[in-house]
mmCIF file of N, CA and C in Angstrom:
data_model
loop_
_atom_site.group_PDB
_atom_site.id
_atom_site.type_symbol
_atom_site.label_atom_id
_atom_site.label_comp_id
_atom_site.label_asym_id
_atom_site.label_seq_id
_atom_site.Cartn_x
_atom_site.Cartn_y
_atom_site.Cartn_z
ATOM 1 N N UNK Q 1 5.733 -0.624 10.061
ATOM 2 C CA UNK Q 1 5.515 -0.981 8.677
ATOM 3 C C UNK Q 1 4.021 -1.260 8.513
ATOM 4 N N UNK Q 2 3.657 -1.245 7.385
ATOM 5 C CA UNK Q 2 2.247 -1.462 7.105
ATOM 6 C C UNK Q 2 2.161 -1.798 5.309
ATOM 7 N N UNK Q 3 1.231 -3.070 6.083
ATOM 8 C CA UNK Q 3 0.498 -4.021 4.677
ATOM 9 C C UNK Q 3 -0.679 -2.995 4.268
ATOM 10 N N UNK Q 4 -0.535 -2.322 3.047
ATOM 11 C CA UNK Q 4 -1.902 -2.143 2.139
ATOM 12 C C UNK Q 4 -2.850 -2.662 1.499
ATOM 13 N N UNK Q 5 -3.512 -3.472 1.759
ATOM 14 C CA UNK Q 5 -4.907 -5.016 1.079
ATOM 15 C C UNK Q 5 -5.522 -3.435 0.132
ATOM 16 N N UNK Q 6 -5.550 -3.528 -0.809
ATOM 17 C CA UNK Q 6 -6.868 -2.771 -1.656
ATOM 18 C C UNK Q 6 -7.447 -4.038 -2.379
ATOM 19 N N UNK Q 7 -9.008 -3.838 -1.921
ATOM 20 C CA UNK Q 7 -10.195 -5.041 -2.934
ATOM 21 C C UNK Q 7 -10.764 -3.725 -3.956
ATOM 22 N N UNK Q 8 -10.745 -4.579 -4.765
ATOM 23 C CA UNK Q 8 -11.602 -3.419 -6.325
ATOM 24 C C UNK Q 8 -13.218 -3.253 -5.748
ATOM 25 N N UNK Q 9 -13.228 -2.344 -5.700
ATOM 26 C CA UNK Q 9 -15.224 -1.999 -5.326
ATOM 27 C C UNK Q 9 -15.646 -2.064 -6.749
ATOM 28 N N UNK Q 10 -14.893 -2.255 -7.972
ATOM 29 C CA UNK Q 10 -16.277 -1.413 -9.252
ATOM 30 C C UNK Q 10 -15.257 -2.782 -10.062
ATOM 31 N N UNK Q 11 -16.022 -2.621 -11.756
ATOM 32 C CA UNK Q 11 -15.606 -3.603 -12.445
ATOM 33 C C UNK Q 11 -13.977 -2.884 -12.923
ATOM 34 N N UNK Q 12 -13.450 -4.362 -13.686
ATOM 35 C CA UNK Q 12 -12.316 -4.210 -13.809
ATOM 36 C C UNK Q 12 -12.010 -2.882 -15.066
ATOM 37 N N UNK Q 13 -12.864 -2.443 -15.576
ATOM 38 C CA UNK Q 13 -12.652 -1.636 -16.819
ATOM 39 C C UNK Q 13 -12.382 -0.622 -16.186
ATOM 40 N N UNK Q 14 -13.200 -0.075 -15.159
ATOM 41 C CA UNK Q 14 -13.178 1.285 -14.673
ATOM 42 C C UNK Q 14 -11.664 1.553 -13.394
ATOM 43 N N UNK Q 15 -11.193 0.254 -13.311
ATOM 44 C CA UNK Q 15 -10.041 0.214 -12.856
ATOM 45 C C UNK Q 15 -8.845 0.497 -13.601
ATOM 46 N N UNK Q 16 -9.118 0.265 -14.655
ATOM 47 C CA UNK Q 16 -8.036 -0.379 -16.201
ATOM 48 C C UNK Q 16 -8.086 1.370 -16.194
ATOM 49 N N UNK Q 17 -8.809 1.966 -16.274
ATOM 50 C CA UNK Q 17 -8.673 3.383 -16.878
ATOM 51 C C UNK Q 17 -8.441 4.159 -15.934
ATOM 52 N N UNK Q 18 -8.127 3.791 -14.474
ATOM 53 C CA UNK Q 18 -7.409 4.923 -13.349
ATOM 54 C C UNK Q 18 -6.105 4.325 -13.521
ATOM 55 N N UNK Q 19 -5.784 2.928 -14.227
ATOM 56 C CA UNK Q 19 -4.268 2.357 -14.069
ATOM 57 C C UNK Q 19 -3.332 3.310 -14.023
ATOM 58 N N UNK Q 20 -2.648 4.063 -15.247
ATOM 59 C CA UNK Q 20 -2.051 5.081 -15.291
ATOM 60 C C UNK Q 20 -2.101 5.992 -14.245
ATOM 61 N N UNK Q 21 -2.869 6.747 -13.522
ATOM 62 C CA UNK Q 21 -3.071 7.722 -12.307
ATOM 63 C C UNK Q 21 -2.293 7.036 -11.558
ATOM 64 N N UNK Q 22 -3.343 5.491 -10.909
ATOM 65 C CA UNK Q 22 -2.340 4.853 -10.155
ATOM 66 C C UNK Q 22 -1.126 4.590 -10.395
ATOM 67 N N UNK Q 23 -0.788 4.457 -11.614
ATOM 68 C CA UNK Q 23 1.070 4.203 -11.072
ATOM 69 C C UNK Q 23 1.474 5.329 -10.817
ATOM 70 N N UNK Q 24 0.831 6.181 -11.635
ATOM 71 C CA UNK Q 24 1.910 7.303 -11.203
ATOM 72 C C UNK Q 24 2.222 7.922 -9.756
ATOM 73 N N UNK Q 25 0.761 7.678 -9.185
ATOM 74 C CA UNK Q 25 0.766 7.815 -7.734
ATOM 75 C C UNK Q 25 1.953 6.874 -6.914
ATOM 76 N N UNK Q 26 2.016 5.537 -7.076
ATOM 77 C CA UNK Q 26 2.736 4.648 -6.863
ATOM 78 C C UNK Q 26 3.994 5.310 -6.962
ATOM 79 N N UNK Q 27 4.759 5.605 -7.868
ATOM 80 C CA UNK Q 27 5.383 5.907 -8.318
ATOM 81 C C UNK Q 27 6.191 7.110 -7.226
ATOM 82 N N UNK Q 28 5.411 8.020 -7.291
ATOM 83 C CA UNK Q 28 5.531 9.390 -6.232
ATOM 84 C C UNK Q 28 5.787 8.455 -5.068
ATOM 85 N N UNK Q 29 5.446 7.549 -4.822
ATOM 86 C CA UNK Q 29 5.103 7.137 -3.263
ATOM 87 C C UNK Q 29 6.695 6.439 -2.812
ATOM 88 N N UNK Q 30 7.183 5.778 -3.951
ATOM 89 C CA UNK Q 30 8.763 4.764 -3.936
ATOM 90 C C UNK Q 30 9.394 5.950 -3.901
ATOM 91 N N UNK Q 31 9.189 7.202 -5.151
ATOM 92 C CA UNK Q 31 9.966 8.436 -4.929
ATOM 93 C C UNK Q 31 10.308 8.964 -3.568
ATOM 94 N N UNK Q 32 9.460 9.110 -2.755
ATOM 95 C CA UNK Q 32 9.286 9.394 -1.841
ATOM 96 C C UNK Q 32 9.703 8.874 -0.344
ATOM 97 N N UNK Q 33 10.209 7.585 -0.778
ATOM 98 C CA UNK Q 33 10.449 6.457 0.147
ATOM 99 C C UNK Q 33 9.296 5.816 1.612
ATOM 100 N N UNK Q 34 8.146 6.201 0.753
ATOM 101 C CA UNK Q 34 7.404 5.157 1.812
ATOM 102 C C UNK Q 34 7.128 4.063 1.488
ATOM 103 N N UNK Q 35 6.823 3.830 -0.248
ATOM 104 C CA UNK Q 35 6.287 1.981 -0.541
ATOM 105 C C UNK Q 35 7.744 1.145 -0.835
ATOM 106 N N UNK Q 36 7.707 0.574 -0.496
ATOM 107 C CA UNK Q 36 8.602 -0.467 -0.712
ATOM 108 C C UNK Q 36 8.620 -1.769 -1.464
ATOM 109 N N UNK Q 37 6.985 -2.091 -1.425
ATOM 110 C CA UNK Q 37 7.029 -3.104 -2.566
ATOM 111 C C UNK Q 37 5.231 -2.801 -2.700
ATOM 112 N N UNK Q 38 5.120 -3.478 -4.079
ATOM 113 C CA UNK Q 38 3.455 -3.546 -4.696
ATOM 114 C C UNK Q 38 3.015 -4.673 -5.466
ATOM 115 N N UNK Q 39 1.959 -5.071 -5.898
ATOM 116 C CA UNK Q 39 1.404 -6.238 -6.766
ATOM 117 C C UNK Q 39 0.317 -5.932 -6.597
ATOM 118 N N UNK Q 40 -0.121 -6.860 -7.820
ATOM 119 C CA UNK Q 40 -1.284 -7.153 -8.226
ATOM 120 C C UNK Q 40 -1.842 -8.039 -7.601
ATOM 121 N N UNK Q 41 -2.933 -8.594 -6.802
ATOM 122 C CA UNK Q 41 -3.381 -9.800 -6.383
ATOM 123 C C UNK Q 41 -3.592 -10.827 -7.338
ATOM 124 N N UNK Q 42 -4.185 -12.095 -7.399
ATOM 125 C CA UNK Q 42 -4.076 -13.107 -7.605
ATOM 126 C C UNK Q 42 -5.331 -14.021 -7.252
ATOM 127 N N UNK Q 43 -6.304 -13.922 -7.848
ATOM 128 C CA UNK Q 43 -6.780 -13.312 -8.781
ATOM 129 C C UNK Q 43 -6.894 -11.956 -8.681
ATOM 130 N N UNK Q 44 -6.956 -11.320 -10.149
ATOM 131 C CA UNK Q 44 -6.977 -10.148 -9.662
ATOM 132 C C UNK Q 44 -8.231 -9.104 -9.490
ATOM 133 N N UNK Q 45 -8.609 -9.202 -7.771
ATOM 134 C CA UNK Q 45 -9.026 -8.516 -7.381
ATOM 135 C C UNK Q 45 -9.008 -7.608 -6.269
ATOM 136 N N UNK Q 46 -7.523 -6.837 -6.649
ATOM 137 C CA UNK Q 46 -7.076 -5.740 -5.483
ATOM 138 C C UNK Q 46 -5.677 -6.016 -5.762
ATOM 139 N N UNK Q 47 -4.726 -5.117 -5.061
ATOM 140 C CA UNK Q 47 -3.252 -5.159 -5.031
ATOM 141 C C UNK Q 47 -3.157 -5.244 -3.085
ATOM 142 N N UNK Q 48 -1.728 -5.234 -3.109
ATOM 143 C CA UNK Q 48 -1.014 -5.271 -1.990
ATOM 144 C C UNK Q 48 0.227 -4.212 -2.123
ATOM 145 N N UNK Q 49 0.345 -3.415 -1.269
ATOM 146 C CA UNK Q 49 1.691 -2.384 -0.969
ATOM 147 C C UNK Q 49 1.988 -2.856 0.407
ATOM 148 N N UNK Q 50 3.109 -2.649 0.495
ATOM 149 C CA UNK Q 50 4.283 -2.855 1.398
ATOM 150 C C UNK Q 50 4.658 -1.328 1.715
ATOM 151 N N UNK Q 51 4.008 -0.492 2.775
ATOM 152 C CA UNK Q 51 4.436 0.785 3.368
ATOM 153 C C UNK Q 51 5.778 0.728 4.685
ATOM 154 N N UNK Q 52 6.361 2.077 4.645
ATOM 155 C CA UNK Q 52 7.437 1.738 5.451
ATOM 156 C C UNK Q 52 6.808 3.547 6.330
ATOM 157 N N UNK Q 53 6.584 3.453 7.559
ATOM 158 C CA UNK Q 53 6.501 4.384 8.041
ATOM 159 C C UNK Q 53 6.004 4.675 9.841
ATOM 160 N N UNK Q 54 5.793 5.524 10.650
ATOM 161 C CA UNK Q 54 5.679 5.050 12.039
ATOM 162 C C UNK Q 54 4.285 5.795 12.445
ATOM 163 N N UNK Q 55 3.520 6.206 11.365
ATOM 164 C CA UNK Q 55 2.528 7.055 11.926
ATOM 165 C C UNK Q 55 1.581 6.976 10.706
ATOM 166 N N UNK Q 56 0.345 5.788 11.439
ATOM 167 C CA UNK Q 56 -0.829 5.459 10.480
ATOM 168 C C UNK Q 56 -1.481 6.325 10.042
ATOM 169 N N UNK Q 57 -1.714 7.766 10.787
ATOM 170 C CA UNK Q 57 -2.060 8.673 10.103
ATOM 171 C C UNK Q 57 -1.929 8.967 9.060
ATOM 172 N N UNK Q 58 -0.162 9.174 8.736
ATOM 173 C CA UNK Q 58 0.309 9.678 7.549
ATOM 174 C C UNK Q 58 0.317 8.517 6.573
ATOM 175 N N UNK Q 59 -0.365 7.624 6.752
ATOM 176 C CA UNK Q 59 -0.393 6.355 6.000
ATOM 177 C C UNK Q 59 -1.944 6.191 5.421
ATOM 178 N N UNK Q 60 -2.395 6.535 5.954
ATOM 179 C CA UNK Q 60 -4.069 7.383 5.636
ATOM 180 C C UNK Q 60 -4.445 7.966 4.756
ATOM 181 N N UNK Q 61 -3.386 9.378 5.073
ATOM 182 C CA UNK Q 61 -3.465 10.891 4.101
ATOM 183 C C UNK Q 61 -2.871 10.457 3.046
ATOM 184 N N UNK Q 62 -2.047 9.486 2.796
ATOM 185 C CA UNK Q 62 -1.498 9.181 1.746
ATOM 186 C C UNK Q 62 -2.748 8.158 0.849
ATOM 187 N N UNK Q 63 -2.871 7.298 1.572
ATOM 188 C CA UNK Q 63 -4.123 5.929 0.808
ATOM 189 C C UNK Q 63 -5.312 6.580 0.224
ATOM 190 N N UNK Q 64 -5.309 7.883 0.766
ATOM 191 C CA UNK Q 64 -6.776 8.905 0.656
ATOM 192 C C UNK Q 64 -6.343 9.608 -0.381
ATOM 193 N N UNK Q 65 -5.486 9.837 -1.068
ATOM 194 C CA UNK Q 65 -4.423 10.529 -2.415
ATOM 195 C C UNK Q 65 -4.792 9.555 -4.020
ATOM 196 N N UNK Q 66 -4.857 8.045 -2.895
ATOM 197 C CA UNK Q 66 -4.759 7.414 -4.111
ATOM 198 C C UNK Q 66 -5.734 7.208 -5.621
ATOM 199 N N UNK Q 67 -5.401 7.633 -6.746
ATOM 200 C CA UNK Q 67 -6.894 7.757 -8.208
ATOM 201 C C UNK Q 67 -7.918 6.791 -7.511
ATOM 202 N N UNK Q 68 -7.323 5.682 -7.221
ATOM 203 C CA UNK Q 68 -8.805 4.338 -7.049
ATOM 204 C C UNK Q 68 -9.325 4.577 -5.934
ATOM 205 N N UNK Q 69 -8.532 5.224 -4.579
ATOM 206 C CA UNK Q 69 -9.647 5.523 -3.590
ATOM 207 C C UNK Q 69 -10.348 6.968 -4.342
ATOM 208 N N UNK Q 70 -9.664 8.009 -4.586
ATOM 209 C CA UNK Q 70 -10.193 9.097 -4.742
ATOM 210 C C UNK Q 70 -11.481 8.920 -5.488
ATOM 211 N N UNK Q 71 -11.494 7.935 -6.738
ATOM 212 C CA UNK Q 71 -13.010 7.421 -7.809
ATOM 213 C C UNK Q 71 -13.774 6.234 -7.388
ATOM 214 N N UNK Q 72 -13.355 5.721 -6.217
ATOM 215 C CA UNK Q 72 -14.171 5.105 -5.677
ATOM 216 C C UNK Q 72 -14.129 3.308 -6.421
ATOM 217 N N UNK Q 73 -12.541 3.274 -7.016
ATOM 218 C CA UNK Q 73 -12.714 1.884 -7.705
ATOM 219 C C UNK Q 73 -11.915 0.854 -6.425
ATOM 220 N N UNK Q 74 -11.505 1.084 -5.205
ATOM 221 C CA UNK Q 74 -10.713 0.362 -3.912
ATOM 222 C C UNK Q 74 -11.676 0.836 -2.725
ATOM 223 N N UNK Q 75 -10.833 -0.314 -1.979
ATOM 224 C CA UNK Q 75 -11.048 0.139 -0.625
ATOM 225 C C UNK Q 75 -10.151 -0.384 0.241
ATOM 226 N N UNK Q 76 -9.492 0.195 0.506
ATOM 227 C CA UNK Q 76 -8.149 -0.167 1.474
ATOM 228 C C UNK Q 76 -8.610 -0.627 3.199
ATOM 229 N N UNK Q 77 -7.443 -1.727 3.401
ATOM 230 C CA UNK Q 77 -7.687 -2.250 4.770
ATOM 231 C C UNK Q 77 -5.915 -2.162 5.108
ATOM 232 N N UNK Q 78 -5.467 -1.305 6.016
ATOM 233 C CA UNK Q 78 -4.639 -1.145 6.322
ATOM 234 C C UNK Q 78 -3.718 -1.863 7.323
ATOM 235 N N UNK Q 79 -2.935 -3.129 7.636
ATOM 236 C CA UNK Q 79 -2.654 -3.815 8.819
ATOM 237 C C UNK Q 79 -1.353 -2.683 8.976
ATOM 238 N N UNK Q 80 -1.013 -2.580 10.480
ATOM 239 C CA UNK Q 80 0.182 -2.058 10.883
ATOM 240 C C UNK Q 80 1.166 -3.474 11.499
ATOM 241 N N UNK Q 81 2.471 -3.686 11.624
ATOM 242 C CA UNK Q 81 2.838 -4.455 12.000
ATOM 243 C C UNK Q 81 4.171 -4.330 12.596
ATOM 244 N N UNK Q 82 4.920 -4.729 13.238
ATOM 245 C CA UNK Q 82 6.324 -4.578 13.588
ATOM 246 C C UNK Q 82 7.414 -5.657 12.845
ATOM 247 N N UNK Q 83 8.233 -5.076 12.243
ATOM 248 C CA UNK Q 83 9.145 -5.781 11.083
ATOM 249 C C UNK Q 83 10.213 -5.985 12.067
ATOM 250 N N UNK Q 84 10.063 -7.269 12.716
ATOM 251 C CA UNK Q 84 11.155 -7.424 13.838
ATOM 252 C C UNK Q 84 12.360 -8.434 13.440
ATOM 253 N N UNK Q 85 11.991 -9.265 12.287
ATOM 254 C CA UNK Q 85 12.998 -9.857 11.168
ATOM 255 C C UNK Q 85 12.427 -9.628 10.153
ATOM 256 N N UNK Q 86 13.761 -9.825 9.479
ATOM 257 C CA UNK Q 86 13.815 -9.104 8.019
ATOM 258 C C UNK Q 86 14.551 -10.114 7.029
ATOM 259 N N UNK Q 87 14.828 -10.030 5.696
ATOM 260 C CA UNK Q 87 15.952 -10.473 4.844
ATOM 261 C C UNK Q 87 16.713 -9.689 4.776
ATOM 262 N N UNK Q 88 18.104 -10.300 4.841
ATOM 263 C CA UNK Q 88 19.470 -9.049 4.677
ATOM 264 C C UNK Q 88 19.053 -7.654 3.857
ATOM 265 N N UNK Q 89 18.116 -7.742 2.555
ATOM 266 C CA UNK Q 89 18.386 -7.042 1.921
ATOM 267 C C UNK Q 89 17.293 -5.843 2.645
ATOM 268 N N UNK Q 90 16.817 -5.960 3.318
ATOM 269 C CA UNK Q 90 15.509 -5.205 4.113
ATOM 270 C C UNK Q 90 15.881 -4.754 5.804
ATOM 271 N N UNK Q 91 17.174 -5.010 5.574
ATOM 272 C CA UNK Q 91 17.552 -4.855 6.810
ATOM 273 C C UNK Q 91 17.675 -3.262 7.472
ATOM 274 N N UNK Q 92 17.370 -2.327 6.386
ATOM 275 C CA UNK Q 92 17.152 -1.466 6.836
ATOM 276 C C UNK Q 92 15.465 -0.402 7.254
ATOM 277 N N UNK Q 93 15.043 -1.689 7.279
ATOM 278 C CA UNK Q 93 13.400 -1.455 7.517
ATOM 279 C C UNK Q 93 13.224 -2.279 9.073
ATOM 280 N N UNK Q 94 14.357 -3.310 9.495
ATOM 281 C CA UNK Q 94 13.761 -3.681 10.622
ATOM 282 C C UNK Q 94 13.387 -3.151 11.516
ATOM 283 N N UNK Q 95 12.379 -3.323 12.789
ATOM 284 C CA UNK Q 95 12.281 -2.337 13.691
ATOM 285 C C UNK Q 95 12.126 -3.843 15.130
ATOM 286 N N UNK Q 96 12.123 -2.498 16.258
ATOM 287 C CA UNK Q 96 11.762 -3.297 17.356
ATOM 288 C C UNK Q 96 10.526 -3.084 18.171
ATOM 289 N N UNK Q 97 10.226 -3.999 18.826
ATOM 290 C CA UNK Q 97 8.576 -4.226 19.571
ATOM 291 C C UNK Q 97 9.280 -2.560 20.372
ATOM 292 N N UNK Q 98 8.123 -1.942 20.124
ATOM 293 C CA UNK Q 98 7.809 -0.414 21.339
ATOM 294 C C UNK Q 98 8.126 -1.306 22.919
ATOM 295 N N UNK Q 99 8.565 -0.221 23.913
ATOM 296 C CA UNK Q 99 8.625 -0.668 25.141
ATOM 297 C C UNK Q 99 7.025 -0.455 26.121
ATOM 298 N N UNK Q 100 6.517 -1.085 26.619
ATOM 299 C CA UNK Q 100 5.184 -1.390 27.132
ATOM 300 C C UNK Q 100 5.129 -0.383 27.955
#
């Protein structure tokens, strides 16, 4: 699984006007079944996605798709993590530690 951190690089206007792109991208992405959850930060400067997938690569090629990286209004910091508990309702995202 993997946390998406995007911080806004540019002011909020020029964000406000990729909004639309971005959801729709978003959008494709739940279609698709890799995001699983999203927000706005708090204050808002950047969002958070919740990716579900086993290969950061393809977690890359995707973040590199996105309107605000593509115009230069984000910049994504990608954590990878192992979802080793879960809430019932996510229980089909848990995974286990790789064998060493």
């Amino acid at each position: 699984m993997f946390i998406l951190d995007l911080t806004y690089t540019a002011p909020l206007t020029r964000v406000d006007e990729l909004l639309g792109e971005h959801v729709a991208w978003l959008n494709a992405q739940y279609a698709a079944g890799v995001f699983i959850a999203s927000g706005r930060k708090e204050p808002r400067e950047g969002g958070v996605i919740l990716a579900v997938g086993d290969d950061r690569a393809a977690i890359e090629k995707i973040t590199a798709t996105d309107p605000f990286n593509v115009n230069g209004v984000c910049a994504y910091r990608i954590t990878e993590f192992f979802a080793t508990k879960t809430a019932p309702e996510l229980a089909p995202y848990q995974q286990e530690l790789p064998s060493s």
